[in-house]
PDB file of C-alpha atoms and ligand atoms in Angstrom:
ATOM      1  CA  MET A   1      28.765   3.143  -9.463  1.00  0.00           C
ATOM      2  CA  PRO A   2      28.486   4.913  -6.062  1.00  0.00           C
ATOM      3  CA  ASN A   3      26.551   3.413  -3.164  1.00  0.00           C
ATOM      4  CA  ARG A   4      24.918   0.690  -5.234  1.00  0.00           C
ATOM      5  CA  THR A   5      23.220  -2.110  -3.322  1.00  0.00           C
ATOM      6  CA  PRO A   6      22.179  -5.425  -4.850  1.00  0.00           C
ATOM      7  CA  SER A   7      18.585  -4.756  -3.745  1.00  0.00           C
ATOM      8  CA  THR A   8      15.597  -4.414  -6.027  1.00  0.00           C
ATOM      9  CA  ALA A   9      12.251  -2.923  -5.038  1.00  0.00           C
ATOM     10  CA  LEU A  10       9.042  -3.795  -6.894  1.00  0.00           C
ATOM     11  CA  ILE A  11       6.499  -0.987  -6.709  1.00  0.00           C
ATOM     12  CA  THR A  12       2.929  -1.391  -7.927  1.00  0.00           C
ATOM     13  CA  GLY A  13       1.067   1.654  -9.161  1.00  0.00           C
ATOM     14  CA  ALA A  14       4.347   3.397  -9.946  1.00  0.00           C
ATOM     15  CA  SER A  15       3.065   5.429 -12.901  1.00  0.00           C
ATOM     16  CA  SER A  16       1.761   8.316 -10.780  1.00  0.00           C
ATOM     17  CA  GLY A  17       1.215   9.728  -7.307  1.00  0.00           C
ATOM     18  CA  ILE A  18       2.497   7.860  -4.277  1.00  0.00           C
ATOM     19  CA  GLY A  19       3.990   4.970  -6.268  1.00  0.00           C
ATOM     20  CA  ALA A  20       6.020   7.310  -8.520  1.00  0.00           C
ATOM     21  CA  ALA A  21       7.246   9.146  -5.400  1.00  0.00           C
ATOM     22  CA  TYR A  22       8.360   5.829  -3.843  1.00  0.00           C
ATOM     23  CA  ALA A  23      10.182   5.061  -7.099  1.00  0.00           C
ATOM     24  CA  ARG A  24      12.129   8.343  -6.927  1.00  0.00           C
ATOM     25  CA  ARG A  25      12.978   7.974  -3.241  1.00  0.00           C
ATOM     26  CA  LEU A  26      14.023   4.318  -3.487  1.00  0.00           C
ATOM     27  CA  ALA A  27      16.067   5.098  -6.597  1.00  0.00           C
ATOM     28  CA  ALA A  28      17.857   7.780  -4.572  1.00  0.00           C
ATOM     29  CA  ARG A  29      18.599   5.093  -1.961  1.00  0.00           C
ATOM     30  CA  GLY A  30      20.260   2.967  -4.654  1.00  0.00           C
ATOM     31  CA  TYR A  31      17.552   0.395  -5.269  1.00  0.00           C
ATOM     32  CA  ASP A  32      17.095  -1.102  -8.690  1.00  0.00           C
ATOM     33  CA  LEU A  33      13.406  -0.973  -9.511  1.00  0.00           C
ATOM     34  CA  VAL A  34      10.619  -3.004 -11.039  1.00  0.00           C
ATOM     35  CA  LEU A  35       7.817  -0.545 -11.760  1.00  0.00           C
ATOM     36  CA  VAL A  36       4.331  -1.935 -12.339  1.00  0.00           C
ATOM     37  CA  ALA A  37       1.244  -0.193 -13.757  1.00  0.00           C
ATOM     38  CA  ARG A  38      -0.927  -0.128 -16.902  1.00  0.00           C
ATOM     39  CA  ARG A  39       0.264   3.158 -18.472  1.00  0.00           C
ATOM     40  CA  ALA A  40       3.383   2.158 -20.402  1.00  0.00           C
ATOM     41  CA  ASP A  41       4.257   5.707 -21.474  1.00  0.00           C
ATOM     42  CA  ARG A  42       4.373   6.966 -17.880  1.00  0.00           C
ATOM     43  CA  LEU A  43       6.476   4.028 -16.710  1.00  0.00           C
ATOM     44  CA  GLU A  44       8.918   4.372 -19.622  1.00  0.00           C
ATOM     45  CA  THR A  45       9.394   8.098 -18.963  1.00  0.00           C
ATOM     46  CA  LEU A  46       9.996   7.502 -15.265  1.00  0.00           C
ATOM     47  CA  ALA A  47      12.366   4.618 -15.995  1.00  0.00           C
ATOM     48  CA  VAL A  48      14.472   6.765 -18.328  1.00  0.00           C
ATOM     49  CA  GLU A  49      14.531   9.626 -15.797  1.00  0.00           C
ATOM     50  CA  LEU A  50      15.573   7.441 -12.866  1.00  0.00           C
ATOM     51  CA  THR A  51      18.157   5.458 -14.807  1.00  0.00           C
ATOM     52  CA  LYS A  52      19.763   8.668 -15.971  1.00  0.00           C
ATOM     53  CA  GLU A  53      19.653  10.442 -12.599  1.00  0.00           C
ATOM     54  CA  PHE A  54      20.615   7.587 -10.288  1.00  0.00           C
ATOM     55  CA  GLY A  55      22.411   5.051 -12.503  1.00  0.00           C
ATOM     56  CA  ILE A  56      20.110   2.262 -11.361  1.00  0.00           C
ATOM     57  CA  GLU A  57      18.387  -0.463 -13.359  1.00  0.00           C
ATOM     58  CA  VAL A  58      14.675   0.089 -13.903  1.00  0.00           C
ATOM     59  CA  ARG A  59      12.351  -2.485 -15.417  1.00  0.00           C
ATOM     60  CA  PRO A  60       8.877  -1.284 -16.361  1.00  0.00           C
ATOM     61  CA  VAL A  61       6.235  -4.022 -16.230  1.00  0.00           C
ATOM     62  CA  ILE A  62       2.908  -3.295 -17.880  1.00  0.00           C
ATOM     63  CA  ALA A  63       0.212  -5.239 -16.043  1.00  0.00           C
ATOM     64  CA  ASP A  64      -3.420  -4.794 -15.096  1.00  0.00           C
ATOM     65  CA  LEU A  65      -3.490  -5.902 -11.473  1.00  0.00           C
ATOM     66  CA  ALA A  66      -7.277  -5.945 -11.411  1.00  0.00           C
ATOM     67  CA  THR A  67      -7.053  -9.073 -13.556  1.00  0.00           C
ATOM     68  CA  HIS A  68      -5.942 -12.569 -12.647  1.00  0.00           C
ATOM     69  CA  ALA A  69      -3.493 -12.657 -15.574  1.00  0.00           C
ATOM     70  CA  GLY A  70      -1.871  -9.336 -14.644  1.00  0.00           C
ATOM     71  CA  THR A  71      -1.480 -10.295 -11.012  1.00  0.00           C
ATOM     72  CA  ALA A  72      -0.098 -13.718 -11.932  1.00  0.00           C
ATOM     73  CA  GLN A  73       2.459 -12.071 -14.249  1.00  0.00           C
ATOM     74  CA  VAL A  74       3.785  -9.872 -11.428  1.00  0.00           C
ATOM     75  CA  ALA A  75       3.562 -12.690  -8.873  1.00  0.00           C
ATOM     76  CA  GLU A  76       5.843 -14.744 -11.116  1.00  0.00           C
ATOM     77  CA  ILE A  77       8.435 -11.933 -11.129  1.00  0.00           C
ATOM     78  CA  LEU A  78       8.304 -11.742  -7.331  1.00  0.00           C
ATOM     79  CA  ALA A  79       8.684 -15.496  -7.022  1.00  0.00           C
ATOM     80  CA  SER A  80      11.573 -15.831  -9.472  1.00  0.00           C
ATOM     81  CA  ASP A  81      13.692 -12.660  -9.128  1.00  0.00           C
ATOM     82  CA  THR A  82      15.831 -13.271  -6.062  1.00  0.00           C
ATOM     83  CA  SER A  83      17.215  -9.718  -6.130  1.00  0.00           C
ATOM     84  CA  ILE A  84      13.818  -8.335  -5.075  1.00  0.00           C
ATOM     85  CA  ASP A  85      13.830  -7.661  -1.358  1.00  0.00           C
ATOM     86  CA  MET A  86      11.220  -4.932  -1.175  1.00  0.00           C
ATOM     87  CA  LEU A  87       7.614  -4.984  -2.318  1.00  0.00           C
ATOM     88  CA  VAL A  88       5.566  -1.795  -2.188  1.00  0.00           C
ATOM     89  CA  ASN A  89       1.914  -2.784  -2.600  1.00  0.00           C
ATOM     90  CA  ASN A  90       0.710   0.659  -3.576  1.00  0.00           C
ATOM     91  CA  ALA A  91      -1.611   0.296  -6.602  1.00  0.00           C
ATOM     92  CA  GLY A  92      -5.131   1.161  -5.572  1.00  0.00           C
ATOM     93  CA  ILE A  93      -8.287   2.762  -6.898  1.00  0.00           C
ATOM     94  CA  SER A  94     -11.099   4.627  -5.274  1.00  0.00           C
ATOM     95  CA  ARG A  95     -14.513   4.706  -6.944  1.00  0.00           C
ATOM     96  CA  LEU A  96     -16.580   7.152  -4.954  1.00  0.00           C
ATOM     97  CA  GLY A  97     -20.351   7.184  -4.513  1.00  0.00           C
ATOM     98  CA  ALA A  98     -23.132   5.401  -2.669  1.00  0.00           C
ATOM     99  CA  THR A  99     -22.651   1.658  -3.074  1.00  0.00           C
ATOM    100  CA  MET A 100     -25.879   1.208  -5.041  1.00  0.00           C
ATOM    101  CA  ASP A 101     -24.859   4.010  -7.411  1.00  0.00           C
ATOM    102  CA  LEU A 102     -21.557   2.358  -8.333  1.00  0.00           C
ATOM    103  CA  SER A 103     -21.518  -0.309 -11.018  1.00  0.00           C
ATOM    104  CA  PRO A 104     -20.897  -3.885  -9.908  1.00  0.00           C
ATOM    105  CA  ALA A 105     -17.765  -3.779 -12.092  1.00  0.00           C
ATOM    106  CA  ALA A 106     -16.444  -0.745 -10.182  1.00  0.00           C
ATOM    107  CA  LEU A 107     -16.930  -2.567  -6.879  1.00  0.00           C
ATOM    108  CA  ASP A 108     -15.228  -5.681  -8.269  1.00  0.00           C
ATOM    109  CA  ASP A 109     -12.272  -3.629  -9.528  1.00  0.00           C
ATOM    110  CA  MET A 110     -11.715  -2.041  -6.119  1.00  0.00           C
ATOM    111  CA  VAL A 111     -11.745  -5.415  -4.387  1.00  0.00           C
ATOM    112  CA  ALA A 112      -9.580  -7.021  -7.095  1.00  0.00           C
ATOM    113  CA  LEU A 113      -6.887  -4.333  -6.992  1.00  0.00           C
ATOM    114  CA  ASN A 114      -6.954  -3.084  -3.402  1.00  0.00           C
ATOM    115  CA  ILE A 115      -7.401  -6.518  -1.795  1.00  0.00           C
ATOM    116  CA  THR A 116      -6.812  -9.470  -4.117  1.00  0.00           C
ATOM    117  CA  ALA A 117      -3.723  -8.181  -5.936  1.00  0.00           C
ATOM    118  CA  LEU A 118      -2.126  -6.931  -2.712  1.00  0.00           C
ATOM    119  CA  THR A 119      -2.725 -10.305  -1.058  1.00  0.00           C
ATOM    120  CA  ARG A 120      -1.532 -12.386  -4.011  1.00  0.00           C
ATOM    121  CA  LEU A 121       1.628 -10.314  -4.473  1.00  0.00           C
ATOM    122  CA  SER A 122       2.465 -10.503  -0.770  1.00  0.00           C
ATOM    123  CA  ARG A 123       1.952 -14.267  -0.956  1.00  0.00           C
ATOM    124  CA  ALA A 124       4.229 -14.460  -3.997  1.00  0.00           C
ATOM    125  CA  ALA A 125       7.039 -12.530  -2.306  1.00  0.00           C
ATOM    126  CA  LEU A 126       6.964 -14.358   1.008  1.00  0.00           C
ATOM    127  CA  PRO A 127       8.578 -17.745   0.227  1.00  0.00           C
ATOM    128  CA  GLY A 128      11.729 -16.075  -1.121  1.00  0.00           C
ATOM    129  CA  PHE A 129      11.821 -13.498   1.652  1.00  0.00           C
ATOM    130  CA  VAL A 130      11.446 -16.237   4.281  1.00  0.00           C
ATOM    131  CA  ALA A 131      14.063 -18.483   2.630  1.00  0.00           C
ATOM    132  CA  ARG A 132      16.541 -15.582   2.605  1.00  0.00           C
ATOM    133  CA  ASN A 133      15.282 -14.190   5.944  1.00  0.00           C
ATOM    134  CA  ARG A 134      15.361 -10.781   4.346  1.00  0.00           C
ATOM    135  CA  GLY A 135      12.787  -8.498   2.822  1.00  0.00           C
ATOM    136  CA  THR A 136      10.323  -5.687   3.323  1.00  0.00           C
ATOM    137  CA  ILE A 137       6.670  -5.414   2.365  1.00  0.00           C
ATOM    138  CA  VAL A 138       5.045  -1.990   2.453  1.00  0.00           C
ATOM    139  CA  ASN A 139       1.256  -2.076   2.176  1.00  0.00           C
ATOM    140  CA  ILE A 140      -0.447   1.209   1.379  1.00  0.00           C
ATOM    141  CA  GLY A 141      -3.746   1.459   3.241  1.00  0.00           C
ATOM    142  CA  SER A 142      -5.608   4.598   4.269  1.00  0.00           C
ATOM    143  CA  VAL A 143      -6.937   6.275   7.382  1.00  0.00           C
ATOM    144  CA  LEU A 144     -10.316   5.197   5.998  1.00  0.00           C
ATOM    145  CA  ALA A 145      -9.387   1.845   7.553  1.00  0.00           C
ATOM    146  CA  PHE A 146     -10.576   3.489  10.781  1.00  0.00           C
ATOM    147  CA  ARG A 147     -13.689   5.223   9.511  1.00  0.00           C
ATOM    148  CA  ALA A 148     -15.817   4.354   6.510  1.00  0.00           C
ATOM    149  CA  MET A 149     -16.821   7.389   4.488  1.00  0.00           C
ATOM    150  CA  PRO A 150     -20.398   7.017   3.208  1.00  0.00           C
ATOM    151  CA  ILE A 151     -19.234   7.829  -0.314  1.00  0.00           C
ATOM    152  CA  ALA A 152     -16.489   5.243   0.038  1.00  0.00           C
ATOM    153  CA  SER A 153     -17.920   2.245   1.878  1.00  0.00           C
ATOM    154  CA  VAL A 154     -16.259  -0.370  -0.315  1.00  0.00           C
ATOM    155  CA  TYR A 155     -12.987   1.571  -0.646  1.00  0.00           C
ATOM    156  CA  SER A 156     -12.844   2.035   3.146  1.00  0.00           C
ATOM    157  CA  GLY A 157     -13.539  -1.672   3.616  1.00  0.00           C
ATOM    158  CA  THR A 158     -10.680  -2.580   1.293  1.00  0.00           C
ATOM    159  CA  LYS A 159      -8.317  -0.364   3.292  1.00  0.00           C
ATOM    160  CA  SER A 160      -9.488  -1.885   6.563  1.00  0.00           C
ATOM    161  CA  TYR A 161      -8.560  -5.240   5.039  1.00  0.00           C
ATOM    162  CA  VAL A 162      -5.079  -3.911   4.232  1.00  0.00           C
ATOM    163  CA  LEU A 163      -4.541  -2.934   7.859  1.00  0.00           C
ATOM    164  CA  LEU A 164      -5.802  -6.218   9.351  1.00  0.00           C
ATOM    165  CA  PHE A 165      -4.024  -8.375   6.762  1.00  0.00           C
ATOM    166  CA  THR A 166      -0.789  -6.491   7.412  1.00  0.00           C
ATOM    167  CA  SER A 167      -1.085  -6.911  11.163  1.00  0.00           C
ATOM    168  CA  GLY A 168      -1.687 -10.638  10.649  1.00  0.00           C
ATOM    169  CA  LEU A 169       1.425 -10.916   8.478  1.00  0.00           C
ATOM    170  CA  GLN A 170       3.432  -9.064  11.121  1.00  0.00           C
ATOM    171  CA  GLU A 171       2.371 -11.692  13.674  1.00  0.00           C
ATOM    172  CA  GLU A 172       3.177 -14.533  11.269  1.00  0.00           C
ATOM    173  CA  LEU A 173       6.649 -13.132  10.610  1.00  0.00           C
ATOM    174  CA  LYS A 174       7.518 -11.814  14.043  1.00  0.00           C
ATOM    175  CA  ASP A 175      10.386 -14.294  14.520  1.00  0.00           C
ATOM    176  CA  THR A 176      11.994 -13.409  11.191  1.00  0.00           C
ATOM    177  CA  ALA A 177      13.970 -10.424   9.901  1.00  0.00           C
ATOM    178  CA  ILE A 178      11.207  -9.646   7.400  1.00  0.00           C
ATOM    179  CA  ARG A 179       9.546  -6.279   7.837  1.00  0.00           C
ATOM    180  CA  VAL A 180       5.916  -5.573   7.000  1.00  0.00           C
ATOM    181  CA  GLN A 181       4.698  -2.001   7.303  1.00  0.00           C
ATOM    182  CA  ALA A 182       1.200  -0.610   6.896  1.00  0.00           C
ATOM    183  CA  VAL A 183       1.160   2.993   5.684  1.00  0.00           C
ATOM    184  CA  LEU A 184      -2.134   4.787   6.239  1.00  0.00           C
ATOM    185  CA  PRO A 185      -2.205   8.189   4.578  1.00  0.00           C
ATOM    186  CA  ALA A 186      -5.023  10.714   4.863  1.00  0.00           C
ATOM    187  CA  GLY A 187      -5.550  13.075   1.903  1.00  0.00           C
ATOM    188  CA  VAL A 188      -2.570  13.232  -0.470  1.00  0.00           C
ATOM    189  CA  ALA A 189      -2.467  15.362  -3.619  1.00  0.00           C
ATOM    190  CA  THR A 190      -2.581  12.767  -6.403  1.00  0.00           C
ATOM    191  CA  GLU A 191      -4.605  11.843  -9.458  1.00  0.00           C
ATOM    192  CA  ILE A 192      -6.753   9.439  -7.418  1.00  0.00           C
ATOM    193  CA  TYR A 193      -9.287  12.256  -6.998  1.00  0.00           C
ATOM    194  CA  ASP A 194      -9.454  13.075 -10.729  1.00  0.00           C
ATOM    195  CA  GLY A 195     -12.875  12.523 -12.229  1.00  0.00           C
ATOM    196  CA  THR A 196     -14.450  11.527  -8.916  1.00  0.00           C
ATOM    197  CA  ILE A 197     -17.329  13.208  -7.081  1.00  0.00           C
ATOM    198  CA  LEU A 198     -14.691  14.548  -4.675  1.00  0.00           C
ATOM    199  CA  PRO A 199     -12.107  16.407  -6.771  1.00  0.00           C
ATOM    200  CA  LEU A 200      -9.034  17.736  -4.978  1.00  0.00           C
ATOM    201  CA  ASP A 201     -10.154  21.357  -5.326  1.00  0.00           C
ATOM    202  CA  GLN A 202     -13.155  20.590  -3.117  1.00  0.00           C
ATOM    203  CA  ILE A 203     -10.957  19.451  -0.214  1.00  0.00           C
ATOM    204  CA  PRO A 204      -9.547  22.195   2.024  1.00  0.00           C
ATOM    205  CA  PRO A 205      -5.894  22.468   0.956  1.00  0.00           C
ATOM    206  CA  GLU A 206      -4.704  22.394   4.581  1.00  0.00           C
ATOM    207  CA  LEU A 207      -6.046  18.817   4.807  1.00  0.00           C
ATOM    208  CA  VAL A 208      -4.077  17.582   1.795  1.00  0.00           C
ATOM    209  CA  MET A 209      -0.453  16.451   2.084  1.00  0.00           C
ATOM    210  CA  GLN A 210       2.030  16.756  -0.769  1.00  0.00           C
ATOM    211  CA  VAL A 211       3.005  13.389  -2.139  1.00  0.00           C
ATOM    212  CA  ASP A 212       6.770  13.653  -1.560  1.00  0.00           C
ATOM    213  CA  ALA A 213       6.219  14.649   2.077  1.00  0.00           C
ATOM    214  CA  MET A 214       3.914  11.653   2.542  1.00  0.00           C
ATOM    215  CA  VAL A 215       6.439   9.202   1.126  1.00  0.00           C
ATOM    216  CA  ASP A 216       9.335  10.774   3.051  1.00  0.00           C
ATOM    217  CA  ALA A 217       7.351  10.380   6.291  1.00  0.00           C
ATOM    218  CA  ALA A 218       6.428   6.786   5.404  1.00  0.00           C
ATOM    219  CA  LEU A 219      10.066   5.905   4.711  1.00  0.00           C
ATOM    220  CA  ALA A 220      11.158   7.604   7.942  1.00  0.00           C
ATOM    221  CA  GLY A 221       8.543   5.483   9.708  1.00  0.00           C
ATOM    222  CA  LEU A 222       9.929   2.365   8.032  1.00  0.00           C
ATOM    223  CA  ASP A 223      13.504   3.292   8.957  1.00  0.00           C
ATOM    224  CA  SER A 224      12.491   3.781  12.589  1.00  0.00           C
ATOM    225  CA  GLY A 225      10.764   0.391  12.757  1.00  0.00           C
ATOM    226  CA  GLU A 226       7.138   1.510  12.808  1.00  0.00           C
ATOM    227  CA  LEU A 227       4.679  -1.259  11.982  1.00  0.00           C
ATOM    228  CA  VAL A 228       1.819   1.132  11.274  1.00  0.00           C
ATOM    229  CA  THR A 229       2.727   4.525   9.886  1.00  0.00           C
ATOM    230  CA  LEU A 230       0.216   7.359  10.008  1.00  0.00           C
ATOM    231  CA  PRO A 231       2.032  10.166   8.187  1.00  0.00           C
ATOM    232  CA  SER A 232      -0.413  12.911   9.159  1.00  0.00           C
ATOM    233  CA  VAL A 233      -1.080  11.918  12.795  1.00  0.00           C
ATOM    234  CA  SER A 234       0.977  13.642  15.493  1.00  0.00           C
ATOM    235  CA  ASP A 235      -0.438  11.913  18.572  1.00  0.00           C
ATOM    236  CA  LEU A 236       0.633   8.266  18.257  1.00  0.00           C
ATOM    237  CA  GLU A 237      -0.968   7.509  21.627  1.00  0.00           C
ATOM    238  CA  LEU A 238      -4.255   7.429  19.692  1.00  0.00           C
ATOM    239  CA  LEU A 239      -2.995   4.421  17.734  1.00  0.00           C
ATOM    240  CA  SER A 240      -1.949   2.638  20.937  1.00  0.00           C
ATOM    241  CA  ARG A 241      -5.402   3.212  22.413  1.00  0.00           C
ATOM    242  CA  TYR A 242      -7.085   1.999  19.238  1.00  0.00           C
ATOM    243  CA  THR A 243      -4.955  -1.165  19.097  1.00  0.00           C
ATOM    244  CA  SER A 244      -5.440  -1.842  22.764  1.00  0.00           C
ATOM    245  CA  ALA A 245      -9.240  -1.357  22.506  1.00  0.00           C
ATOM    246  CA  GLN A 246      -9.244  -3.854  19.611  1.00  0.00           C
ATOM    247  CA  ALA A 247      -7.330  -6.398  21.728  1.00  0.00           C
ATOM    248  CA  ASP A 248      -9.666  -5.845  24.702  1.00  0.00           C
ATOM    249  CA  LEU A 249     -12.766  -6.270  22.528  1.00  0.00           C
ATOM    250  CA  PHE A 250     -11.396  -9.472  21.018  1.00  0.00           C
ATOM    251  CA  SER A 251     -10.547 -10.865  24.488  1.00  0.00           C
ATOM    252  CA  ALA A 252     -13.990  -9.934  25.768  1.00  0.00           C
ATOM    253  CA  SER A 253     -15.558 -11.965  22.936  1.00  0.00           C
ATOM    254  CA  GLN A 254     -13.902 -15.211  24.070  1.00  0.00           C
ATOM    255  CA  THR A 255     -16.661 -16.341  26.434  1.00  0.00           C
ATOM    256  CA  GLY A 256     -18.395 -19.152  24.565  1.00  0.00           C
ATOM    257  CA  ARG A 257     -21.847 -17.961  25.610  1.00  0.00           C
ATOM    258  CA  PRO A 258     -24.351 -15.216  24.688  1.00  0.00           C
ATOM    259  CA  ALA A 259     -23.956 -12.048  26.705  1.00  0.00           C
ATOM    260  CA  ALA A 260     -26.481 -11.645  29.561  1.00  0.00           C
ATOM    261  CA  ARG A 261     -28.293  -8.783  27.782  1.00  0.00           C
ATOM    262  CA  TYR A 262     -29.713 -11.215  25.207  1.00  0.00           C
ATOM    263  CA  GLY A 263     -31.500 -13.263  27.904  1.00  0.00           C
ATOM    264  CA  VAL A 264     -30.616 -16.483  26.088  1.00  0.00           C
TER     265      VAL A 264
HETATM  266  N1  LIG B   1      -4.177  10.134  -2.543  1.00  0.00           N
HETATM  267  C1  LIG B   1      -4.754   9.918  -1.380  1.00  0.00           C
HETATM  268  O1  LIG B   1      -5.400  10.811  -0.782  1.00  0.00           O
HETATM  269  C2  LIG B   1      -4.622   8.566  -0.728  1.00  0.00           C
HETATM  270  C3  LIG B   1      -4.953   8.458   0.628  1.00  0.00           C
HETATM  271  C4  LIG B   1      -4.853   7.222   1.237  1.00  0.00           C
HETATM  272  C5  LIG B   1      -4.419   6.132   0.516  1.00  0.00           C
HETATM  273  N2  LIG B   1      -4.111   6.254  -0.810  1.00  0.00           N
HETATM  274  C6  LIG B   1      -3.680   5.053  -1.515  1.00  0.00           C
HETATM  275  O2  LIG B   1      -2.442   5.302  -2.148  1.00  0.00           O
HETATM  276  C7  LIG B   1      -2.270   4.391  -3.220  1.00  0.00           C
HETATM  277  C8  LIG B   1      -1.759   5.143  -4.434  1.00  0.00           C
HETATM  278  O3  LIG B   1      -2.751   6.050  -4.877  1.00  0.00           O
HETATM  279  P1  LIG B   1      -2.428   7.519  -5.385  1.00  0.00           P
HETATM  280  O4  LIG B   1      -3.112   8.448  -4.458  1.00  0.00           O
HETATM  281  O5  LIG B   1      -0.989   7.659  -5.630  1.00  0.00           O
HETATM  282  O6  LIG B   1      -3.297   7.547  -6.726  1.00  0.00           O
HETATM  283  P2  LIG B   1      -2.897   7.572  -8.257  1.00  0.00           P
HETATM  284  O7  LIG B   1      -1.997   8.710  -8.557  1.00  0.00           O
HETATM  285  O8  LIG B   1      -4.203   7.472  -8.964  1.00  0.00           O
HETATM  286  O9  LIG B   1      -2.071   6.237  -8.457  1.00  0.00           O
HETATM  287  C9  LIG B   1      -2.666   4.980  -8.539  1.00  0.00           C
HETATM  288  C10 LIG B   1      -1.673   4.032  -9.176  1.00  0.00           C
HETATM  289  O10 LIG B   1      -2.283   2.732  -9.251  1.00  0.00           O
HETATM  290  C11 LIG B   1      -2.157   2.267 -10.587  1.00  0.00           C
HETATM  291  N3  LIG B   1      -3.276   1.420 -10.960  1.00  0.00           N
HETATM  292  C12 LIG B   1      -4.591   1.735 -10.970  1.00  0.00           C
HETATM  293  N4  LIG B   1      -5.309   0.714 -11.432  1.00  0.00           N
HETATM  294  C13 LIG B   1      -4.421  -0.286 -11.739  1.00  0.00           C
HETATM  295  C14 LIG B   1      -4.540  -1.586 -12.258  1.00  0.00           C
HETATM  296  N5  LIG B   1      -5.744  -2.091 -12.591  1.00  0.00           N
HETATM  297  N6  LIG B   1      -3.434  -2.327 -12.440  1.00  0.00           N
HETATM  298  C15 LIG B   1      -2.209  -1.814 -12.135  1.00  0.00           C
HETATM  299  N7  LIG B   1      -2.033  -0.593 -11.611  1.00  0.00           N
HETATM  300  C16 LIG B   1      -3.128   0.169 -11.431  1.00  0.00           C
HETATM  301  C17 LIG B   1      -2.128   3.523 -11.455  1.00  0.00           C
HETATM  302  O11 LIG B   1      -1.438   3.271 -12.672  1.00  0.00           O
HETATM  303  P3  LIG B   1      -2.117   2.988 -14.098  1.00  0.00           P
HETATM  304  O12 LIG B   1      -3.383   3.796 -14.169  1.00  0.00           O
HETATM  305  O13 LIG B   1      -1.057   3.414 -15.047  1.00  0.00           O
HETATM  306  O14 LIG B   1      -2.362   1.517 -14.133  1.00  0.00           O
HETATM  307  C18 LIG B   1      -1.308   4.454 -10.582  1.00  0.00           C
HETATM  308  O15 LIG B   1       0.067   4.233 -10.805  1.00  0.00           O
HETATM  309  C19 LIG B   1      -3.635   3.708  -3.411  1.00  0.00           C
HETATM  310  O16 LIG B   1      -3.591   2.419  -2.832  1.00  0.00           O
HETATM  311  C20 LIG B   1      -4.580   4.594  -2.649  1.00  0.00           C
HETATM  312  O17 LIG B   1      -5.708   3.894  -2.188  1.00  0.00           O
HETATM  313  C21 LIG B   1      -4.200   7.448  -1.448  1.00  0.00           C
END
């Protein structure tokens, strides 16, 4: 078996789009895979394809990560399978519309999948990663972490959480060999737009990245040690200025008294 490594990557949301592209690219790098999603037929087809093409082991896991039971099932795999040294927290949904026009269940699902599952699965992976001082977590956020779209207030908020949570984990783990990367794509041509009020054909094509290019850029960012990868942004100085403005604003808040403008 050429170039096989003992590593296994667990990818959530691997049945389509960005997650399926990660599966193909990590398979090509020799990873065995645990592929998680709800659509069993898609996962089985991908598993057969990747096993045949790359000679790796692929384990499809059917789980609904918007539920406690589904997340607990995958958390247990992360906690018990010591071959897993990469977690790609990719599964995510976007329900678009004004907040009051979306059902409470749609809002709950976005928070459950985009925030709760990602947090719980990271938590499940960490003890083993720390004990072995080895492992990588890739958290898929969005550039909407920086700017809430009015048709995506809750979705944008969940992606802002992904960025801040990831930066907190990076601080927690800075003295270890464990890598945590936030990947913040802009528009990528996937099924996430299907059936929404913003279908792909209404977005100018020049603003939409192809999914393989997005994942290749994200993996290049990971390989080069980036903590925050913005696949479509050329001027990385913008990120430095953003991060530094955040740090300045936080420092400026540490005064212990109301600002003079409030006259208190
Ligand atoms: N496409 C973009 O423009 C874009 C931009 C920025 C960020 N992102 C982020 O990229 C990630 C991947 O999205 P995508 O664009 O590749 O969309 P996608 O093609 O719709 O893929 C979403 C994946 O998540 C899985 N999923 C959805 N609900 C799930 C649930 N309850 N439990 C388990 N898995 C579930 C889906 O599988 P099943 O339906 O089979 O469960 C699918 O594999 C998301 O986090 C998204 O927010 C996308």
